[in-house]
XYZ file of N, CA and C in Angstrom:
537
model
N 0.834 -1.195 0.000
C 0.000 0.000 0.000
C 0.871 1.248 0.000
N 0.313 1.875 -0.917
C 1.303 3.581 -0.978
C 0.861 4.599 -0.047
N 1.534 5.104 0.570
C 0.669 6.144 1.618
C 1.453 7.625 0.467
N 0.068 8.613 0.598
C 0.281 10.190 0.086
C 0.632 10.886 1.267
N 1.869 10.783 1.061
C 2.455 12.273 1.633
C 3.013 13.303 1.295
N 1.580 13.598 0.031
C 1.811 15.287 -0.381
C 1.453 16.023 1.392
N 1.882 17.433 0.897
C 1.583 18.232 1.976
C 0.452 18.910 1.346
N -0.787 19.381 2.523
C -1.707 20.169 2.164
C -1.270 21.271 1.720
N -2.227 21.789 0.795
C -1.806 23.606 0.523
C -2.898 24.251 1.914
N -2.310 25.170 2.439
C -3.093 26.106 3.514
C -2.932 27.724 2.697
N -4.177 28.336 2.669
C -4.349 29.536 2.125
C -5.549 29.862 3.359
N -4.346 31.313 4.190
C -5.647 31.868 4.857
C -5.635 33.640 4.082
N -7.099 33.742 4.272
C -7.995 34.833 3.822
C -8.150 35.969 5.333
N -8.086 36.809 5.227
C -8.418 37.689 5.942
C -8.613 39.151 5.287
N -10.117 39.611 5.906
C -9.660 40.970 5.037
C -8.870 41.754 5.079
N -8.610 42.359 7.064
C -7.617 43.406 7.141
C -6.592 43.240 6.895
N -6.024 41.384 6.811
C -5.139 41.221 6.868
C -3.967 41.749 5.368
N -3.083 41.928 4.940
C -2.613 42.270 3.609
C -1.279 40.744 3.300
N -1.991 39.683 2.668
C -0.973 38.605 2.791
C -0.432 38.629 1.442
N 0.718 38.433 1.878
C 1.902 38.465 0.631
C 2.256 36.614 0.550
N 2.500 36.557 -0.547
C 3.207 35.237 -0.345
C 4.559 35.049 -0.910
N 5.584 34.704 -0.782
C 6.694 34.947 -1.245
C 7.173 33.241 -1.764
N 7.884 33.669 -3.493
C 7.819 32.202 -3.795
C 9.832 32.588 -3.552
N 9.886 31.190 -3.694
C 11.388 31.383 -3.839
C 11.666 30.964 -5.063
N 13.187 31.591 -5.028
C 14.005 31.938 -5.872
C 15.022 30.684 -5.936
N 16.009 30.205 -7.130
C 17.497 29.625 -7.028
C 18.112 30.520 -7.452
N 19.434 30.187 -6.488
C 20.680 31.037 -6.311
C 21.422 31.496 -8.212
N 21.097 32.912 -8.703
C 21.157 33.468 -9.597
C 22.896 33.794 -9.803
N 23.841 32.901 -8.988
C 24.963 33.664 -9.469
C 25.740 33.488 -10.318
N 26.938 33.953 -10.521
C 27.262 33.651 -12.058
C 27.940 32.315 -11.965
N 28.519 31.875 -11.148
C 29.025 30.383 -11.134
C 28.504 29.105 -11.268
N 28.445 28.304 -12.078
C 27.967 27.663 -12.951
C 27.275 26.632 -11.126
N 25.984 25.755 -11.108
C 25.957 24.953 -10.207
C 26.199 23.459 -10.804
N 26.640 22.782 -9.751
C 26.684 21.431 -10.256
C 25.285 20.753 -10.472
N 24.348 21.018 -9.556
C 23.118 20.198 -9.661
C 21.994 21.448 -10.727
N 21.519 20.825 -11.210
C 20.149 21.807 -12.008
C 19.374 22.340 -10.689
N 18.729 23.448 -10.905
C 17.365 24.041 -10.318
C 16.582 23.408 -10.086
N 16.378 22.850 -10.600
C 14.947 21.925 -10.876
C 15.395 20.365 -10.015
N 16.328 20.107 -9.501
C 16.741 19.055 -8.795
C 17.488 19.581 -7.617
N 17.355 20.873 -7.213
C 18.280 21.061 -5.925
C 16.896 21.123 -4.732
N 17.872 20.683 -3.868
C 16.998 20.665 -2.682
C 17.090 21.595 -1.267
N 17.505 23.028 -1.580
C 17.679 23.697 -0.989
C 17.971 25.290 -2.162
N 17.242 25.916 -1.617
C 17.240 26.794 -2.287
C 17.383 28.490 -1.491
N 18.116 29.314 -2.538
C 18.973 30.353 -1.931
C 17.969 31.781 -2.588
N 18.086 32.635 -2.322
C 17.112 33.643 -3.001
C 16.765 34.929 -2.168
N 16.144 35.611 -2.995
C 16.176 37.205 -1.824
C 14.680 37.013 -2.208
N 13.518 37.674 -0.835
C 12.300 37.908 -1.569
C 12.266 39.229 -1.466
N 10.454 39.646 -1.314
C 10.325 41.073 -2.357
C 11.005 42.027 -1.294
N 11.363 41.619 -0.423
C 11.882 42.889 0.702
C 13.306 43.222 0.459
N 13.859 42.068 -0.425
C 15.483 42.150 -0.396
C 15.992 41.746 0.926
N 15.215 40.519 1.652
C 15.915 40.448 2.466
C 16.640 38.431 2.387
N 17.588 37.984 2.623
C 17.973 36.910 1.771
C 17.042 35.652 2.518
N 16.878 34.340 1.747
C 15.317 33.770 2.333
C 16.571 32.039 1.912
N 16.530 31.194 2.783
C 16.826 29.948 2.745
C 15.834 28.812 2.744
N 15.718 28.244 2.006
C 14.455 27.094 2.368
C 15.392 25.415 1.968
N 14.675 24.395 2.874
C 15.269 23.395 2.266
C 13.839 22.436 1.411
N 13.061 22.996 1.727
C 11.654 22.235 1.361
C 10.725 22.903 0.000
N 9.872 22.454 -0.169
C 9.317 22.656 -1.047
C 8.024 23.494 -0.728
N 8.080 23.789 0.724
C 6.842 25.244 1.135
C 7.071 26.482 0.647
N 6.333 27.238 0.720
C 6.472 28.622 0.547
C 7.534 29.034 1.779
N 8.053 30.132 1.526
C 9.051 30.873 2.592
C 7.669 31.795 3.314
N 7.474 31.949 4.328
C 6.657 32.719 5.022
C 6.793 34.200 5.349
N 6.582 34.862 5.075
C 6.798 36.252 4.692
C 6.697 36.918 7.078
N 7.513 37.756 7.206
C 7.845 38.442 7.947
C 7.039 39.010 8.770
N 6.642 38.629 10.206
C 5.022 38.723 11.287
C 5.093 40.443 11.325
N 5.878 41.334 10.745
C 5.699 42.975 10.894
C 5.064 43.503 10.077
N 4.793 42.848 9.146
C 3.839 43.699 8.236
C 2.391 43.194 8.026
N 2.138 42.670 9.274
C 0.705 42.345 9.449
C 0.257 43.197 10.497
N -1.119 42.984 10.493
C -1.418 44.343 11.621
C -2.506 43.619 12.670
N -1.934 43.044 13.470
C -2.653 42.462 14.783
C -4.357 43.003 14.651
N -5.768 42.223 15.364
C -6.375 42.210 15.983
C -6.398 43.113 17.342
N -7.332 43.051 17.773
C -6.911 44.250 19.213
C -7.163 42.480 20.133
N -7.988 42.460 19.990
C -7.718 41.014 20.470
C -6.652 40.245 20.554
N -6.504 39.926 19.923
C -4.800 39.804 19.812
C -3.304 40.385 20.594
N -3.519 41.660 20.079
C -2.591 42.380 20.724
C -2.581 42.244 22.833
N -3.795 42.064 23.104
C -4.853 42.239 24.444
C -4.143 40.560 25.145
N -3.971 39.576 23.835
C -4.138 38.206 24.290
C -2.454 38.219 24.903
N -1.715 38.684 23.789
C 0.013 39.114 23.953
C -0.020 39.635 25.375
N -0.359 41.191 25.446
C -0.106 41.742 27.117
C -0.320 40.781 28.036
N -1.624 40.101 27.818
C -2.344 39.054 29.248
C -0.626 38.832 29.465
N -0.176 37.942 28.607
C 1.283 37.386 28.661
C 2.560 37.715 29.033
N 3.119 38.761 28.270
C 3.556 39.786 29.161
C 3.413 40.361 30.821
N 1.826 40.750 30.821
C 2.065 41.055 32.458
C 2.187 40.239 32.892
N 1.762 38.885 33.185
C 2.212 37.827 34.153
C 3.393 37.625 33.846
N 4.112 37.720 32.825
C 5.771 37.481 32.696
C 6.324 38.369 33.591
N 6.155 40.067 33.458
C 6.195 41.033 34.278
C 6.411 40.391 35.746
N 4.947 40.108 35.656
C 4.402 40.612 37.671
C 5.460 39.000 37.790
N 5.712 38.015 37.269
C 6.867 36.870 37.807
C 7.779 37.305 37.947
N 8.606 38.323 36.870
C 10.072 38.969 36.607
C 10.170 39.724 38.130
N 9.187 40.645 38.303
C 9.309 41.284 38.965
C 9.159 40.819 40.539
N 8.559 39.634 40.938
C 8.136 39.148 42.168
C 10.160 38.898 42.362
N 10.486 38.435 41.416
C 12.141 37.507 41.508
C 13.341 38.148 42.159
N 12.854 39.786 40.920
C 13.636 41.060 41.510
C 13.497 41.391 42.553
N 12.266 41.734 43.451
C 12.289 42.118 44.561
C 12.817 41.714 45.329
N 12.595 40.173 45.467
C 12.948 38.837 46.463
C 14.359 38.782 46.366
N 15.295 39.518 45.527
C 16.580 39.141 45.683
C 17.391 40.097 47.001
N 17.098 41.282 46.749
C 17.563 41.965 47.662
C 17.121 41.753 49.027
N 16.059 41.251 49.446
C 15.652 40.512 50.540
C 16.234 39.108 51.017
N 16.612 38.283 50.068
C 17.462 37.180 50.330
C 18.676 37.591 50.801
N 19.294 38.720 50.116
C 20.686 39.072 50.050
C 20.947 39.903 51.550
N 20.019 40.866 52.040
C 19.807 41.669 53.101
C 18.593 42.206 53.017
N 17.940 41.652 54.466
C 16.394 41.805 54.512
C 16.585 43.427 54.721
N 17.351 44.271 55.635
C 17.152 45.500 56.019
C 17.096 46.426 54.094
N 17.442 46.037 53.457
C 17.474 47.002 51.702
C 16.264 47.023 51.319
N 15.164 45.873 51.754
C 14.141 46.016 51.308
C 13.336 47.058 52.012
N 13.414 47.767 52.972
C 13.046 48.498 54.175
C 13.299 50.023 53.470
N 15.065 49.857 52.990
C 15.657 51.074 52.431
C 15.092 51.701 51.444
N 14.548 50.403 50.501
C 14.457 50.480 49.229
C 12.365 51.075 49.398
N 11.827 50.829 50.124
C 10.092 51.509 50.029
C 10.345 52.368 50.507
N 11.117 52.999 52.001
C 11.367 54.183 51.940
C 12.031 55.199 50.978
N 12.877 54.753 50.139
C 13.426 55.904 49.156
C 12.391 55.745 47.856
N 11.057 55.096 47.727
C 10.471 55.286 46.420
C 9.423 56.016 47.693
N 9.120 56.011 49.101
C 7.648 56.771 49.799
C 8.309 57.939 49.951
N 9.688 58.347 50.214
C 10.071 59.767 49.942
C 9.721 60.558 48.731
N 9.800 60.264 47.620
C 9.518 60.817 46.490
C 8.385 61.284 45.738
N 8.040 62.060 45.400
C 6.701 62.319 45.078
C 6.295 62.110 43.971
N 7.244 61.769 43.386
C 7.244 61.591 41.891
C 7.492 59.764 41.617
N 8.390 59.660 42.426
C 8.703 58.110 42.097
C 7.130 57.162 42.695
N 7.056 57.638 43.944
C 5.473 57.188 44.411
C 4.583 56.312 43.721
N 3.972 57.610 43.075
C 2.562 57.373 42.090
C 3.009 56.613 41.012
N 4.234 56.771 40.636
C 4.897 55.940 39.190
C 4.782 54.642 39.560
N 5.998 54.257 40.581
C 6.002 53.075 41.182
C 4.624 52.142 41.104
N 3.884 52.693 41.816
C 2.490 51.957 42.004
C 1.817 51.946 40.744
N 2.057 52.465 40.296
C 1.279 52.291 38.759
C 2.404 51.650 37.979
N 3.566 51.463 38.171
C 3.924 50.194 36.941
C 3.726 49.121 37.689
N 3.509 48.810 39.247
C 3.014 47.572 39.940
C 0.988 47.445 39.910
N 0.467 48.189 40.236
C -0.880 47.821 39.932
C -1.535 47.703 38.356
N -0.563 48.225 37.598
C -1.269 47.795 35.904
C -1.109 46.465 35.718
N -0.374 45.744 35.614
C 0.131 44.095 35.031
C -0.453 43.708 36.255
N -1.200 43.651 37.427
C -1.684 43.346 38.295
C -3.348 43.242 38.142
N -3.566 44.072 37.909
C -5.248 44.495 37.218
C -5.409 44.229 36.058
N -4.307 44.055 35.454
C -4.755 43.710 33.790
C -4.791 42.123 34.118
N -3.874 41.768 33.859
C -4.047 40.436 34.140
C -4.621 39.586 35.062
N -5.256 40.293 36.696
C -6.480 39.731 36.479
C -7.853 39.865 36.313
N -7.874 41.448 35.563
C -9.623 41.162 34.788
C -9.126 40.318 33.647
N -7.970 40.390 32.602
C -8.439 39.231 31.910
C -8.125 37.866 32.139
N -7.823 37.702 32.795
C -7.706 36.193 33.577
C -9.086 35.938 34.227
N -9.528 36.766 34.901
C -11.663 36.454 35.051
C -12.200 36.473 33.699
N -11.988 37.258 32.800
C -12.770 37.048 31.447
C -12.597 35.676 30.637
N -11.277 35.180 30.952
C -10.930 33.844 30.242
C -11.865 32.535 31.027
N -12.196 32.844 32.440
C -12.590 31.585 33.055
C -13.837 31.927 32.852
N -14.513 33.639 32.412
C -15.916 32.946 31.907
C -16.270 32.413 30.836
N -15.390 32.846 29.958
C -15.240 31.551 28.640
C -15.178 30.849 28.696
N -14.614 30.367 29.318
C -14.123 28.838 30.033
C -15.486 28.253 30.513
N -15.999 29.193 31.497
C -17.043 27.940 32.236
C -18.808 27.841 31.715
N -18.594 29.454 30.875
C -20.204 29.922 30.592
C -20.071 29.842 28.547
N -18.944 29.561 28.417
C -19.111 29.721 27.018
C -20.069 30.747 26.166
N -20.069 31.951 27.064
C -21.175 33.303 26.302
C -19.727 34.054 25.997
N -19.834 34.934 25.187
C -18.900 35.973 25.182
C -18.072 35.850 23.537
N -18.235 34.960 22.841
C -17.318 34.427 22.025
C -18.002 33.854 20.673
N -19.403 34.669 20.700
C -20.822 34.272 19.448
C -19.812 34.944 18.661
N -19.759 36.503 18.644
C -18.777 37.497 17.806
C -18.115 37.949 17.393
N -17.205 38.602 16.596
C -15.986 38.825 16.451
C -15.961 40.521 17.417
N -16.969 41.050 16.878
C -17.844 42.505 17.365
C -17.226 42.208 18.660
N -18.143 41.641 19.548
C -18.143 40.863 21.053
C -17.283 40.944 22.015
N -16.518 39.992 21.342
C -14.789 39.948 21.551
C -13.878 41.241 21.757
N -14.337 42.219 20.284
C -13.624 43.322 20.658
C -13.766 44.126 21.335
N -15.180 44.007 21.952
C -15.783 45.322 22.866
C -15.377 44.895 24.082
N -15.263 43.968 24.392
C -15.167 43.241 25.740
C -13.548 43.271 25.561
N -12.599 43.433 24.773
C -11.126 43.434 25.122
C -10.860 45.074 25.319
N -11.667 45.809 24.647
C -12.127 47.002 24.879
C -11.857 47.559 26.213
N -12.976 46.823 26.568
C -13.569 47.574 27.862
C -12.663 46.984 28.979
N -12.013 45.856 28.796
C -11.035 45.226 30.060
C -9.887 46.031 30.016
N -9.575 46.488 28.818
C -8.244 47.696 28.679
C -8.579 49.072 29.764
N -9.494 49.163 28.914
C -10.040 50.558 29.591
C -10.458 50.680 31.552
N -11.058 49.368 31.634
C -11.382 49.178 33.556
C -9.827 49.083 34.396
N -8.734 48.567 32.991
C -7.497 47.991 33.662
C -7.044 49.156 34.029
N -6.653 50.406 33.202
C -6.213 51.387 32.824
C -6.436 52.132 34.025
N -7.949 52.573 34.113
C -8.779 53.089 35.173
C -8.421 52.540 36.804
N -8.291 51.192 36.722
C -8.677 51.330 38.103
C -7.068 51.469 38.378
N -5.670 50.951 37.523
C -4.374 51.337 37.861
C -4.269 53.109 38.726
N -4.994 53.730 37.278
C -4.020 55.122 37.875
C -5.107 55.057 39.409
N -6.175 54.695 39.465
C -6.708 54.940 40.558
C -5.914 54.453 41.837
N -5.715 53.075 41.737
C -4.887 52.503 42.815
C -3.525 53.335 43.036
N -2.877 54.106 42.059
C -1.387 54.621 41.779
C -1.807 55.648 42.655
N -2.817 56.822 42.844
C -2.875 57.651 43.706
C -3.456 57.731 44.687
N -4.074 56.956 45.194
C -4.571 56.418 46.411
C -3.645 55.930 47.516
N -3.884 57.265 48.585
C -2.757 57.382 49.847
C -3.350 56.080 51.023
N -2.021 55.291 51.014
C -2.289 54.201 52.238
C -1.681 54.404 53.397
């Protein structure tokens, strides 16, 4: 029995999206090759950007994730990611100077509660990735458990919308709020 192992063709459509496809090229130089074009199995070539493209297969070369233009959704799904990378990075940093000498950590809130300026900053690059990530970390588990929220594309965006905007809000709020 013969098994087909062509590869599928995949063609995605999007409107906003602007997809290029880039075919490749064989290596155009003047030195003669030993193998033909048409029998090499790796191929050398610049695509339309001029930027130089290697393939050993017979796929398309995939054209470059910057000249596409994200979803807000999307972009919204990235941060979730980020801030918890953040608020981890940052739990690690703190904890070091406390391992190292508990009295620096003491030093170190008093010289950002002296400042009037460092203050409100401080707390607002700690309560944003804090609030963002978890209203959308509650928005994911009602997807998760109620499966409403996700009929639309509309839907989706109003609701990544509005979690930006509550995140935003309640940060600077927490940032100036005297404890």
């Amino acid at each position: 029995p013969s098994i087909n192992r062509a590869r599928p063709t995949v063609t995605i459509t999007t409107p906003s999206v602007s997809c290029l496809y880039l075919t490749k090229r064989h290596n155009t130089s003047s030195s003669p090759s030993t193998t033909p074009p048409s029998t090499s199995t790796q191929t050398h070539g610049r695509n339309s950007f001029g930027h130089s493209i290697f393939s050993g297969s017979d796929r398309p070369v995939s054209p470059d994730v910057k000249i596409y233009r994200f979803p807000f959704p999307a972009i919204s799904s990235i941060m979730f990611r980020i801030t918890g990378s953040a608020i981890a990075a940052g739990m690690v940093a703190m904890s070091i100077p406390v391992i190292i000498n508990p009295a620096s950590a003491m030093a170190i809130v008093t010289a950002i509660k002296g400042s009037s300026l460092l203050l409100p900053l401080t707390k607002l690059l700690v309560a944003f990735p804090l609030v963002y990530h978890t209203i959308v970390g509650m928005r994911h588990l009602w997807w998760d458990f109620s499966s409403t929220g996700l009929e639309d594309v509309d839907q989706v965006d109003k609701s990544t919308r509005l979690v930006v905007f509550l995140a935003v809000v309640i940060s600077i709020i927490l940032a100036f709020i005297q404890f």
